[in-house]
Amino acid sequence: MSASKSKSVPTIGDIADVVGVSRSTVSRAFGRPNLLGADTVKKIQKAAEKLGYFPNQAARALSTGRSGNLAIVVPDIANAFFPPLIRAAQLAADNFGMSLLLGDSNEDPAREFTLLNRLVVQAEGLVLVSSRMPNKKIKEIAGKHPLVLINRDVSGISRVLIDTSSGVEDAVAHLAQTKHRRIAYVGGPSVSWSEQQRSRAVRRAAAREGLAVEYIGRGYATFDAGREAAGAVIAARASAAVAFDDVVAHGLLAGLNELGYRVPQDVSVIGCDDVLGAETYPALTSVSARHMEAGRIAVEMLLKMIEDPTSSDVRITLDTKLVLRATTAPR
Amino acid sequence: MSASKSKSVPTIGDIADVVGVSRSTVSRAFGRPNLLGADTVKKIQKAAEKLGYFPNQAARALSTGRSGNLAIVVPDIANAFFPPLIRAAQLAADNFGMSLLLGDSNEDPAREFTLLNRLVVQAEGLVLVSSRMPNKKIKEIAGKHPLVLINRDVSGISRVLIDTSSGVEDAVAHLAQTKHRRIAYVGGPSVSWSEQQRSRAVRRAAAREGLAVEYIGRGYATFDAGREAAGAVIAARASAAVAFDDVVAHGLLAGLNELGYRVPQDVSVIGCDDVLGAETYPALTSVSARHMEAGRIAVEMLLKMIEDPTSSDVRITLDTKLVLRATTAPR
DNA sequence: CTGAAAGCGCTAACAT
DNA sequence: ATGTTAGCGCTTTCAG
């Protein structure tokens, strides 16, 4: 902590000496001021201010067993999906006077496990986002510490799930309503939970609406995957495409443009996750992902669990909706 | 003095009892195993494993004065500039067995100050990125705790600066070499350090290369600002534009397209910070910002400062270079 | 309303 | 190579 400058950091004892009270009184002045005489509290606060006192968290944590920290672990901070979520989590934690430890597992399950073990010793609870670990490991940790999952559905463990099905179905329905008859779905990595969720939703809604749908799987979710898929979309004679996520959709926009097709006049494009904001041209119609809410809710659930450990195994799903922008138009 | 119940978390005392050694021996088995007999260490490790022992960080921190944490505070996690930097910082910290506390100041100087004060009590040092606080406040904190600044130049305080000047000058020179004669600079918020750095670099390089340059300031750095600037770029009869950052450049791309101008055939566009990757169409030529290095270096500097507090006031600048992609072409 | 006393779990001289 | 002895700074009964 300090040691960078000169003397010793003031402690509760120093304040006690200055004010002429006991250390317990000083302690109470911060923790339970209402148990003290108003003037005593005032004097102590003044002295603390003057001495530049800051409570030593480690001491407090040791004594109370509460570190005042939460930890959040994500596969890749730089993936646009996570920062808003992390941000919301940080803000929520902050609202409760908690600090947030951040871990980046680098998409590596083993690293994720190590990281969690390192973080858990100084956190009161964990938020684990899009975990890459096997269920068994997750359960192992959840058995010992308060843990909330985001976008991972393990029964018996508290989790908040962003359900893109609803939004994707809306998207398909919207396409149907605007006279599209043949659409394409440009998928992502087939192993991914989201991909399964989304392709199923497309299938379901298309069947319901009587739309023909062509599945164009690139197997990976990148800008280039989207761009390369453009030809297949055209070949399928689809007048609209739903993409696995915004990045793929963005690539698709580029690919279509490249081939001389205009969006949305020639083909409509819908993304998913809504991570690009309106920062695409034309502004991308997308399925909102509610990451921010997920982050906030996870933290609040976690806090609840910490207070009352019986309240685990809650399953919250956040539905999503279509956000209409400029890449969709009636056929 | 032991009496370990099965209910509580195991401590070194429990291990000591089981193995039949003293608590210090157990402590050493983890901290300085080389001071111990190999077999003793082995036995202790086995017992620890069996009991499910994990060192209590708070106790260790209290005793050693080292929390094992670093803190990083940014204005807005969701701003694409920061995540790669945070990520690199996290990875670097992790390499040294340190954890990272993350704070988001929400672009608010007061909040930033509060946050820092909350975090500093459980961190051995701070990395402060693009601080919005006045120098005085920064110095106040830096006087008490190891602190490294990123993209903020306060003399007397260790800092790592991403110097976009060099890259921007390269950009202008490149434009000159490819026969452009009139260029536009679409600026960002005039109060920003980066904006001043970049507009000056443009001015300097343009003068040197004999280019005419039109300054188009929107005062804010958003996609829409770039988009709205397109008309002015055309009006200025510039054949190329350098934008304050990638987001503005991206908007400019959209605006130009909207007005019927093709990039790069009709006008070349160069961004700055290179946060969009190649995920723009056409792929954006930009000035690399080396965020990742900045994050990593800041953490390493900080760690050095913590070990040896005399080593403060280092000033490292990272130069940048032009990354040519598809939005630039000879006039 | 305030003080005294007893740790929280670990590390670190100082002995052996 | 290991044991002894003190705390680190704070909270928290328990008394008064």
XYZ file of C-alpha atoms (C1' of nucleotides) in Angstrom:
694
model
C 0.000 0.000 0.000
C 2.062 2.965 1.024
C 5.665 2.570 2.061
C 6.445 4.673 -0.942
C 6.909 7.792 1.101
C 7.994 8.166 4.655
C 6.358 7.297 7.929
C 3.857 4.809 9.097
C 0.278 4.915 7.992
C -2.078 6.136 10.703
C -4.137 3.477 12.404
C -7.134 3.473 14.554
C -4.797 3.522 17.527
C -3.289 6.839 16.496
C -6.695 8.383 16.310
C -7.595 6.922 19.671
C -4.520 8.520 21.226
C -5.181 11.893 19.688
C -8.815 12.009 20.661
C -8.282 10.338 23.996
C -10.675 7.444 23.571
C -10.207 3.730 23.154
C -9.591 1.968 19.912
C -12.959 0.279 20.041
C -14.610 3.643 20.140
C -12.761 4.726 17.064
C -13.698 1.526 15.350
C -17.334 2.083 16.172
C -17.171 5.642 14.957
C -16.790 4.199 11.477
C -18.768 1.029 11.659
C -21.681 1.865 13.959
C -21.611 5.591 14.587
C -25.157 5.495 15.910
C -23.929 3.652 18.976
C -21.810 6.613 19.920
C -22.246 10.112 21.193
C -22.625 12.498 18.327
C -19.784 14.694 19.508
C -17.436 11.759 19.985
C -18.043 10.695 16.437
C -17.417 14.190 15.214
C -14.146 14.486 17.071
C -12.979 11.159 15.791
C -13.859 12.020 12.232
C -11.962 15.256 12.483
C -8.908 13.561 13.850
C -9.105 10.879 11.198
C -9.328 13.484 8.502
C -6.422 15.379 9.941
C -4.203 12.345 10.235
C -5.174 11.146 6.800
C -6.531 7.931 8.162
C -7.859 5.216 5.898
C -9.150 1.942 7.282
C -6.933 -1.001 6.548
C -9.027 -3.313 4.485
C -6.940 -6.374 5.143
C -7.309 -5.985 8.884
C -10.977 -5.450 8.588
C -11.341 -8.400 6.264
C -9.365 -10.620 8.561
C -11.483 -9.658 11.480
C -14.870 -9.787 9.822
C -14.285 -12.368 7.161
C -15.604 -9.961 4.579
C -13.250 -8.679 1.927
C -15.600 -6.242 0.299
C -14.691 -7.696 -3.075
C -16.533 -9.509 -5.776
C -14.820 -11.134 -8.716
C -15.929 -11.404 -12.298
C -14.296 -13.662 -14.850
C -14.873 -13.454 -18.585
C -13.342 -15.347 -21.513
C -12.050 -12.246 -23.242
C -12.365 -8.683 -22.077
C -11.695 -7.397 -25.545
C -14.717 -9.146 -27.005
C -17.309 -6.416 -27.460
C -19.928 -8.521 -25.797
C -18.352 -8.288 -22.367
C -17.292 -4.742 -21.588
C -20.804 -3.343 -21.155
C -21.617 -6.272 -18.953
C -18.493 -5.812 -16.871
C -19.184 -2.152 -16.639
C -22.697 -2.704 -15.348
C -21.381 -5.229 -12.859
C -18.774 -2.794 -11.631
C -21.320 -0.047 -11.211
C -23.699 -2.341 -9.380
C -20.965 -3.574 -7.059
C -19.939 -0.021 -6.430
C -23.472 0.843 -5.410
C -23.153 -1.622 -2.605
C -19.743 -0.445 -1.575
C -18.044 -3.433 -3.112
C -15.038 -3.536 -5.377
C -14.664 -5.750 -8.386
C -11.784 -8.015 -9.243
C -11.510 -8.783 -12.914
C -10.207 -11.914 -14.534
C -9.697 -12.734 -18.192
C -9.487 -16.448 -18.827
C -8.275 -15.972 -22.346
C -10.900 -18.490 -23.463
C -8.940 -21.210 -21.711
C -10.820 -23.494 -19.296
C -7.733 -24.414 -17.311
C -6.721 -20.830 -16.932
C -10.241 -19.999 -15.950
C -10.120 -22.512 -13.139
C -6.793 -21.256 -11.852
C -7.909 -17.689 -12.039
C -11.071 -18.405 -10.126
C -9.102 -20.090 -7.417
C -6.787 -17.189 -7.143
C -9.585 -14.671 -7.044
C -11.899 -16.495 -4.729
C -9.607 -16.118 -1.757
C -10.082 -12.426 -1.827
C -13.642 -12.174 -2.963
C -16.894 -12.864 -1.239
C -18.455 -14.164 -4.379
C -17.951 -14.819 -8.048
C -19.665 -13.921 -11.285
C -18.677 -16.260 -14.038
C -19.542 -15.169 -17.540
C -19.837 -17.519 -20.517
C -17.721 -20.067 -18.733
C -15.666 -22.420 -20.853
C -15.234 -24.911 -18.021
C -17.018 -28.256 -17.813
C -20.057 -28.422 -15.558
C -18.163 -30.484 -13.042
C -15.592 -27.800 -12.377
C -18.251 -25.159 -12.146
C -20.140 -27.180 -9.613
C -16.992 -27.813 -7.667
C -16.440 -24.129 -7.199
C -20.080 -23.284 -6.708
C -20.148 -25.865 -3.937
C -17.648 -23.857 -1.952
C -18.379 -20.269 -2.797
C -21.251 -18.034 -3.761
C -21.282 -18.096 -7.527
C -23.562 -16.704 -10.188
C -23.326 -17.766 -13.798
C -24.118 -15.608 -16.782
C -25.035 -17.299 -20.046
C -24.434 -20.768 -18.828
C -27.227 -23.008 -17.758
C -26.192 -25.402 -15.025
C -29.006 -26.650 -12.895
C -28.542 -26.150 -9.202
C -26.475 -23.046 -9.690
C -27.764 -19.513 -9.805
C -27.599 -18.104 -13.276
C -28.816 -15.337 -15.471
C -29.409 -16.248 -19.056
C -29.828 -13.903 -21.941
C -32.451 -15.570 -24.023
C -31.960 -14.419 -27.561
C -34.585 -16.863 -28.825
C -37.383 -14.426 -28.255
C -35.635 -11.611 -30.087
C -34.615 -13.829 -32.933
C -38.150 -15.090 -33.304
C -39.337 -11.505 -33.344
C -36.827 -10.792 -36.052
C -38.082 -13.602 -38.223
C -41.677 -12.601 -37.593
C -40.864 -9.045 -38.548
C -39.336 -10.246 -41.765
C -42.436 -12.273 -42.513
C -44.670 -9.323 -41.825
C -42.670 -7.188 -44.194
C -43.273 -9.611 -47.023
C -40.058 -11.534 -47.057
C -40.492 -15.127 -48.111
C -37.009 -16.554 -48.314
C -34.466 -15.761 -45.644
C -30.984 -16.912 -44.761
C -29.467 -17.599 -41.366
C -25.734 -17.058 -41.216
C -24.643 -19.102 -38.236
C -21.721 -19.053 -35.846
C -19.708 -21.762 -34.105
C -21.944 -24.771 -33.954
C -20.749 -25.860 -30.525
C -21.838 -22.628 -28.947
C -24.880 -22.517 -26.733
C -25.934 -19.261 -28.351
C -25.678 -20.677 -31.837
C -27.906 -23.576 -30.968
C -30.339 -21.271 -29.281
C -30.446 -18.930 -32.222
C -30.587 -21.369 -35.083
C -33.369 -23.231 -33.336
C -35.270 -20.018 -32.847
C -34.921 -19.203 -36.516
C -36.124 -22.638 -37.510
C -39.082 -22.471 -35.182
C -40.195 -19.026 -36.182
C -39.683 -19.626 -39.865
C -41.841 -22.716 -39.692
C -44.512 -20.812 -37.875
C -44.443 -17.945 -40.314
C -44.186 -20.095 -43.365
C -40.836 -18.792 -44.454
C -38.201 -20.707 -46.329
C -34.839 -20.531 -44.606
C -31.389 -21.338 -45.847
C -28.719 -22.132 -43.256
C -25.330 -20.807 -44.084
C -22.853 -21.953 -41.481
C -19.350 -20.651 -41.547
C -18.514 -22.332 -38.284
C -16.940 -19.253 -36.851
C -18.219 -15.827 -35.967
C -16.008 -13.219 -37.510
C -16.331 -10.240 -39.759
C -14.795 -12.205 -42.585
C -17.125 -15.121 -42.053
C -20.001 -12.738 -42.609
C -18.375 -11.188 -45.574
C -17.731 -14.518 -47.205
C -21.296 -15.592 -46.572
C -22.680 -12.817 -48.737
C -22.395 -14.826 -51.903
C -24.283 -17.735 -50.414
C -27.048 -15.444 -49.234
C -27.455 -14.127 -52.728
C -27.200 -17.583 -54.242
C -29.979 -18.711 -51.952
C -32.086 -15.902 -53.376
C -32.906 -14.775 -49.871
C -34.272 -11.273 -49.533
C -33.187 -11.080 -45.917
C -30.554 -12.555 -43.625
C -30.337 -13.037 -39.900
C -26.773 -13.286 -38.659
C -25.431 -15.120 -35.640
C -24.164 -11.876 -34.178
C -23.471 -8.263 -34.990
C -19.945 -8.851 -36.108
C -21.040 -11.432 -38.637
C -23.848 -9.115 -39.714
C -21.383 -6.329 -40.166
C -19.237 -8.532 -42.355
C -22.281 -9.477 -44.308
C -23.030 -5.819 -44.910
C -19.546 -5.413 -46.305
C -19.780 -8.527 -48.446
C -23.123 -7.549 -49.884
C -21.885 -4.083 -50.674
C -18.875 -5.575 -52.326
C -21.065 -7.696 -54.580
C -23.065 -4.673 -55.563
C -26.162 -5.333 -53.504
C -27.706 -2.586 -51.499
C -28.934 -2.922 -47.931
C -31.800 -2.739 -47.206
C -33.183 -2.226 -50.702
C -31.915 -5.485 -52.135
C -31.504 -7.459 -48.973
C -32.320 -6.865 -45.338
C -29.828 -7.768 -42.631
C -30.420 -8.396 -38.952
C -27.683 -8.835 -36.384
C -27.689 -10.201 -32.901
C -26.377 -8.965 -29.514
C -26.523 -5.344 -30.487
C -22.933 -4.632 -29.582
C -22.210 -2.311 -32.446
C -24.631 0.336 -31.340
C -25.680 2.254 -34.362
C -22.110 2.349 -35.555
C -22.503 0.632 -38.798
C -23.656 1.904 -42.123
C -26.506 1.599 -42.577
C -27.273 1.389 -38.851
C -27.779 -2.256 -38.044
C -31.103 -3.720 -37.058
C -30.258 -6.143 -34.294
C -31.547 -8.221 -31.424
C -30.819 -6.472 -28.145
C -28.845 -8.570 -25.743
C -29.360 -6.797 -22.445
C -25.815 -7.424 -21.337
C -25.903 -4.535 -18.984
C -28.888 -5.849 -17.162
C -27.313 -9.262 -17.010
C -24.236 -7.832 -15.328
C -26.201 -5.802 -12.855
C -28.626 -8.559 -12.005
C -25.879 -11.110 -11.543
C -24.162 -8.878 -9.034
C -27.370 -8.245 -7.177
C -28.160 -11.935 -7.059
C -24.701 -12.643 -5.827
C -25.001 -10.109 -3.071
C -28.267 -11.678 -2.039
C -26.667 -15.102 -1.976
C -23.862 -13.846 0.177
C -26.288 -12.484 2.699
C -28.521 -15.489 2.602
C -26.744 -18.594 1.323
C -29.949 -20.595 1.144
C -31.105 -18.574 -1.814
C -29.095 -20.299 -4.489
C -30.286 -22.004 -7.637
C -32.236 -19.121 -9.009
C -32.622 -19.100 -12.777
C -33.354 -15.804 -14.407
C -33.809 -15.426 -18.107
C -33.753 -12.108 -19.828
C -35.767 -12.008 -22.968
C -34.678 -9.872 -25.855
C -36.327 -7.856 -28.508
C -35.734 -6.662 -31.993
C -34.275 -3.196 -32.382
C -35.238 -1.807 -35.732
C -32.711 0.392 -37.441
C -31.812 0.916 -41.042
C -30.766 -2.424 -42.462
C -34.251 -3.804 -42.778
C -37.008 -2.849 -45.182
C -40.084 -4.466 -46.654
C -39.367 -6.652 -49.618
C -4.007 -24.872 20.869
C -5.882 -26.238 17.966
C -9.238 -27.929 18.271
C -10.165 -27.789 14.645
C -13.805 -28.327 13.944
C -14.882 -29.664 10.609
C -17.227 -26.787 10.047
C -14.737 -23.953 9.646
C -12.266 -23.399 6.848
C -8.934 -25.064 7.468
C -6.028 -22.876 8.572
C -2.336 -23.479 8.801
C -2.974 -24.484 12.391
C -5.055 -27.416 11.282
C -2.374 -28.546 8.911
C 0.247 -28.113 11.589
C -1.721 -30.357 13.924
C -2.245 -33.012 11.321
C 1.352 -33.105 10.195
C 2.770 -32.575 13.654
C 4.831 -29.497 12.952
C 4.561 -25.882 13.977
C 2.514 -23.298 12.209
C 5.567 -21.430 11.015
C 6.739 -24.535 9.281
C 3.492 -24.792 7.468
C 3.679 -21.137 6.563
C 7.156 -21.626 5.185
C 6.094 -24.654 3.220
C 4.108 -22.261 1.061
C 6.182 -19.111 1.152
C 9.765 -20.384 1.225
C 9.685 -24.114 0.650
C 13.405 -24.148 -0.090
C 14.129 -23.435 3.552
C 12.518 -26.698 4.505
C 13.213 -30.365 4.245
C 11.831 -31.714 1.031
C 9.839 -34.410 2.785
C 8.349 -31.974 5.260
C 7.153 -29.816 2.432
C 5.662 -32.816 0.730
C 3.809 -33.938 3.811
C 2.450 -30.487 4.397
C 1.289 -30.151 0.838
C -0.464 -33.451 1.047
C -2.223 -32.526 4.240
C -3.182 -29.145 2.799
C -4.610 -30.780 -0.255
C -6.521 -33.268 1.825
C -7.985 -30.651 4.119
C -8.818 -28.387 1.213
C -6.679 -25.625 2.586
C -6.443 -22.246 0.912
C -4.325 -19.463 2.334
C -6.331 -16.614 3.755
C -5.348 -13.609 1.734
C -6.544 -11.086 4.261
C -4.391 -12.562 6.972
C -1.414 -12.684 4.716
C -2.013 -9.150 3.566
C -2.354 -7.898 7.102
C 0.828 -9.541 8.127
C 2.934 -8.625 5.129
C 1.369 -5.396 4.088
C 1.016 -6.797 0.603
C -2.446 -7.385 -0.755
C -1.411 -8.983 -4.001
C -3.717 -6.612 -5.853
C -3.272 -3.871 -8.354
C -6.054 -1.541 -9.381
C -6.810 -0.049 -12.740
C -9.260 2.769 -13.295
C -10.591 3.818 -16.679
C -13.180 6.415 -17.694
C -15.420 3.933 -19.467
C -14.881 0.228 -19.810
C -17.262 0.079 -22.735
C -15.189 2.456 -24.808
C -13.381 0.280 -27.320
C -10.115 1.940 -26.542
C -9.842 0.459 -23.081
C -10.704 -3.222 -23.091
C -7.561 -4.366 -24.901
C -5.528 -2.257 -22.548
C -7.286 -3.631 -19.495
C -6.876 -7.086 -20.832
C -3.154 -6.681 -21.312
C -2.867 -5.226 -17.833
C -4.758 -8.134 -16.361
C -2.568 -10.647 -18.149
C 0.587 -8.879 -17.065
C -0.563 -8.697 -13.456
C -1.462 -12.328 -13.583
C 2.028 -13.177 -14.748
C 3.334 -11.775 -11.529
C 0.758 -13.506 -9.417
C -1.193 -10.331 -8.877
C -4.897 -9.773 -9.216
C -6.500 -6.752 -10.773
C -9.222 -4.573 -9.339
C -11.168 -2.700 -11.949
C -12.829 0.661 -11.628
C -14.966 2.584 -14.073
C -15.136 6.270 -13.297
C -17.949 6.856 -15.716
C -15.987 9.809 -17.104
C -16.599 11.650 -13.846
C -13.586 13.180 -12.060
C -15.237 13.156 -8.646
C -16.245 9.573 -8.995
C -12.782 8.757 -10.170
C -11.290 10.205 -7.031
C -13.677 8.336 -4.762
C -13.110 5.124 -6.609
C -9.366 5.453 -6.363
C -9.606 5.993 -2.668
C -11.752 2.974 -2.248
C -9.488 0.803 -4.350
C -6.199 1.974 -3.016
C -6.782 0.467 0.400
C -6.709 -2.948 -1.085
C -4.188 -2.514 -3.794
C -0.454 -2.147 -3.763
C -0.514 0.225 -6.654
C -2.673 1.981 -9.178
C -2.831 2.305 -12.925
C -4.828 5.322 -13.929
C -5.872 5.501 -17.543
C -6.856 8.692 -19.337
C -7.608 10.347 -16.052
C -10.204 13.071 -16.022
C -8.988 14.482 -12.707
C -7.041 17.710 -12.321
C -3.293 17.388 -11.917
C -3.539 18.366 -8.285
C -5.688 15.415 -7.369
C -3.495 13.074 -9.315
C -0.441 14.327 -7.526
C -2.175 14.029 -4.209
C -2.756 10.353 -4.759
C 0.578 9.716 -6.383
C 2.218 11.239 -3.328
C 0.815 8.520 -1.159
C 0.716 5.469 -3.373
C 2.573 3.919 -6.250
C 0.776 5.187 -9.303
C 1.340 4.908 -13.031
C -0.522 7.051 -15.494
C -1.465 6.043 -18.999
C -2.110 8.764 -21.544
C -1.740 11.592 -19.151
C 1.411 13.593 -18.900
C 2.053 14.884 -15.406
C 5.657 15.603 -14.638
C 7.001 13.885 -11.584
C 4.680 10.949 -11.986
C 5.437 7.762 -13.831
C 3.483 7.550 -17.035
C 3.253 5.758 -20.298
C 2.113 7.827 -23.188
C 0.875 6.601 -26.493
C 2.313 9.090 -28.875
C 0.031 9.179 -31.848
C 1.932 12.134 -33.277
C 4.410 9.941 -35.042
C 1.728 7.788 -36.626
C -0.353 10.759 -37.624
C 2.647 12.397 -39.215
C 3.305 9.193 -41.086
C -0.262 9.236 -42.260
C 0.014 12.730 -43.615
C 3.335 11.940 -45.244
C 1.828 8.881 -46.847
C -0.977 10.965 -48.230
C 1.518 13.438 -49.638
C 3.502 10.658 -51.239
C 0.410 9.317 -52.879
C -0.220 12.633 -54.580
C -2.862 14.097 -52.330
C -2.659 17.843 -52.110
C -5.636 18.916 -50.048
C -6.586 16.994 -46.962
C -9.059 17.413 -44.141
C -8.625 16.710 -40.455
C -11.824 15.780 -38.689
C -11.104 16.551 -35.062
C -12.439 15.365 -31.740
C -13.086 17.086 -28.412
C -10.801 20.072 -28.338
C -10.031 19.764 -24.647
C -8.615 16.321 -25.073
C -4.917 15.758 -24.864
C -5.089 13.382 -27.790
C -6.919 15.879 -29.939
C -4.287 18.497 -29.336
C -1.559 16.021 -30.004
C -3.143 14.851 -33.219
C -4.201 18.147 -34.695
C -0.754 19.537 -34.035
C 0.823 16.546 -35.702
C -1.365 17.051 -38.742
C -0.485 20.705 -38.914
C 3.200 20.044 -38.575
C 3.352 17.265 -41.125
C 1.137 19.088 -43.587
C 3.379 22.112 -43.431
C 6.419 19.975 -43.951
C 4.890 18.146 -46.875
C 3.358 21.211 -48.427
C -0.215 20.022 -48.086
C -3.226 22.203 -47.608
C -5.313 21.108 -44.646
C -8.826 21.939 -43.642
C -9.775 21.509 -39.981
C -13.222 20.214 -39.424
C -13.988 20.130 -35.761
C -17.184 18.608 -34.530
C -16.125 18.952 -30.928
C -17.051 15.421 -30.099
C -15.837 12.066 -31.233
C -18.760 9.942 -32.287
C -19.858 7.983 -35.266
C -22.403 10.649 -36.074
C -19.858 13.415 -35.776
C -17.858 11.686 -38.475
C -20.877 11.118 -40.582
C -21.931 14.721 -40.373
C -18.448 15.860 -41.252
C -18.577 14.171 -44.633
C -20.207 17.140 -46.298
C -17.559 19.495 -45.024
C -14.805 17.219 -46.247
C -16.297 17.272 -49.707
C -16.943 20.996 -49.546
C -13.301 21.514 -48.699
C -12.459 19.606 -51.848
C -10.125 17.398 -49.888
C -9.113 14.155 -51.530
C -8.270 12.594 -48.194
C -9.268 12.912 -44.567
C -7.564 12.030 -41.331
C -9.999 11.476 -38.490
C -9.507 11.985 -34.777
C -10.179 8.337 -34.141
C -11.523 5.178 -35.702
C -15.074 5.776 -34.653
C -15.125 9.170 -36.299
C -13.451 7.686 -39.347
C -16.061 4.995 -39.466
C -18.802 7.603 -39.375
C -17.048 9.473 -42.097
C -17.035 6.351 -44.237
C -20.783 6.124 -43.779
C -21.336 9.794 -44.497
C -19.250 9.713 -47.622
C -21.048 6.647 -48.863
C -24.326 8.328 -48.156
C -23.339 11.295 -50.272
C -22.378 9.043 -53.111
C -18.618 9.226 -52.762
C -16.543 6.106 -52.908
C -13.705 5.295 -50.562
C -10.894 5.166 -51.459
C -11.463 6.031 -55.115
C -12.958 9.454 -54.460
C -11.558 10.152 -51.055
C -9.115 8.388 -48.790
C -9.850 8.033 -45.093
C -7.452 7.380 -42.244
C -8.507 6.625 -38.689
C -6.661 6.658 -35.439
C -6.257 4.222 -32.525
C -6.948 1.185 -34.615
C -9.680 -0.142 -32.386
C -11.922 -1.387 -35.135
C -9.523 -3.969 -36.376
C -10.272 -4.599 -39.986
C -13.959 -4.651 -39.208
C -15.060 -1.877 -41.369
C -15.817 -1.790 -45.031
C -13.579 -1.051 -46.704
C -11.053 -2.079 -44.037
C -9.871 1.084 -42.370
C -6.366 2.425 -42.713
C -5.498 3.631 -39.239
C -2.781 4.686 -36.845
C -1.961 1.861 -34.476
C -2.307 2.789 -30.850
C -0.433 0.066 -29.011
C -2.925 -0.031 -26.167
C -1.958 -3.500 -25.254
C 1.628 -2.605 -24.808
C 0.636 0.425 -22.787
C -1.346 -1.726 -20.391
C 1.363 -4.271 -19.995
C 4.144 -1.759 -19.588
C 2.210 0.270 -17.066
C 1.729 -2.791 -14.906
C 5.374 -3.713 -15.169
C 6.442 -0.209 -14.268
C 4.086 -0.235 -11.352
C 5.454 -3.493 -10.081
C 8.941 -2.074 -10.333
C 7.894 1.005 -8.397
C 6.393 -1.102 -5.695
C 9.608 -3.014 -5.273
C 11.784 0.022 -5.479
C 9.919 3.217 -4.632
C 12.790 5.437 -5.713
C 12.128 4.572 -9.325
C 9.254 6.892 -9.931
C 8.895 9.631 -12.498
C 9.684 7.517 -15.485
C 8.196 8.744 -18.730
C 7.754 6.236 -21.474
C 6.330 7.114 -24.820
C 5.145 4.562 -27.287
C 5.361 5.702 -30.831
C 2.811 4.603 -33.357
C 2.756 3.779 -36.989
C 0.414 3.840 -39.898
C -1.363 0.609 -40.720
C -2.321 0.603 -44.355
C -5.554 -1.111 -45.250
C -8.159 -0.429 -47.859
C -9.452 3.086 -47.286
C -6.476 4.829 -48.790
C -5.380 5.068 -52.388
C -3.303 7.406 -54.520
C -5.182 10.401 -55.761
C -22.299 5.342 25.707
C -17.490 3.625 26.198
C -13.405 0.538 27.585
C -10.882 -3.918 28.105
C -9.598 -7.981 26.168
C -9.484 -11.549 22.954
C -8.674 -12.979 18.771
C -9.119 -13.280 13.031
C -4.874 -16.365 10.109
C -0.654 -15.507 8.778
C 4.373 -14.036 8.658
C 8.763 -12.963 10.488
C 12.521 -12.158 13.471
C 15.021 -14.660 16.720
C 16.334 -18.699 18.593
C 17.875 -23.216 18.351
C 15.720 -27.333 9.256
C 12.260 -26.181 12.612
C 9.988 -24.130 16.878
C 8.860 -19.704 19.748
C 7.122 -15.587 20.169
C 5.125 -11.479 18.714
C 2.438 -8.898 16.466
C -0.138 -6.782 11.646
C -5.029 -3.344 12.382
C -9.412 -4.100 13.119
C -13.915 -5.869 15.121
C -16.435 -7.663 18.753
C -18.231 -9.779 22.811
C -18.587 -8.614 27.467
C -18.501 -5.397 31.228
C -19.392 -1.368 33.255
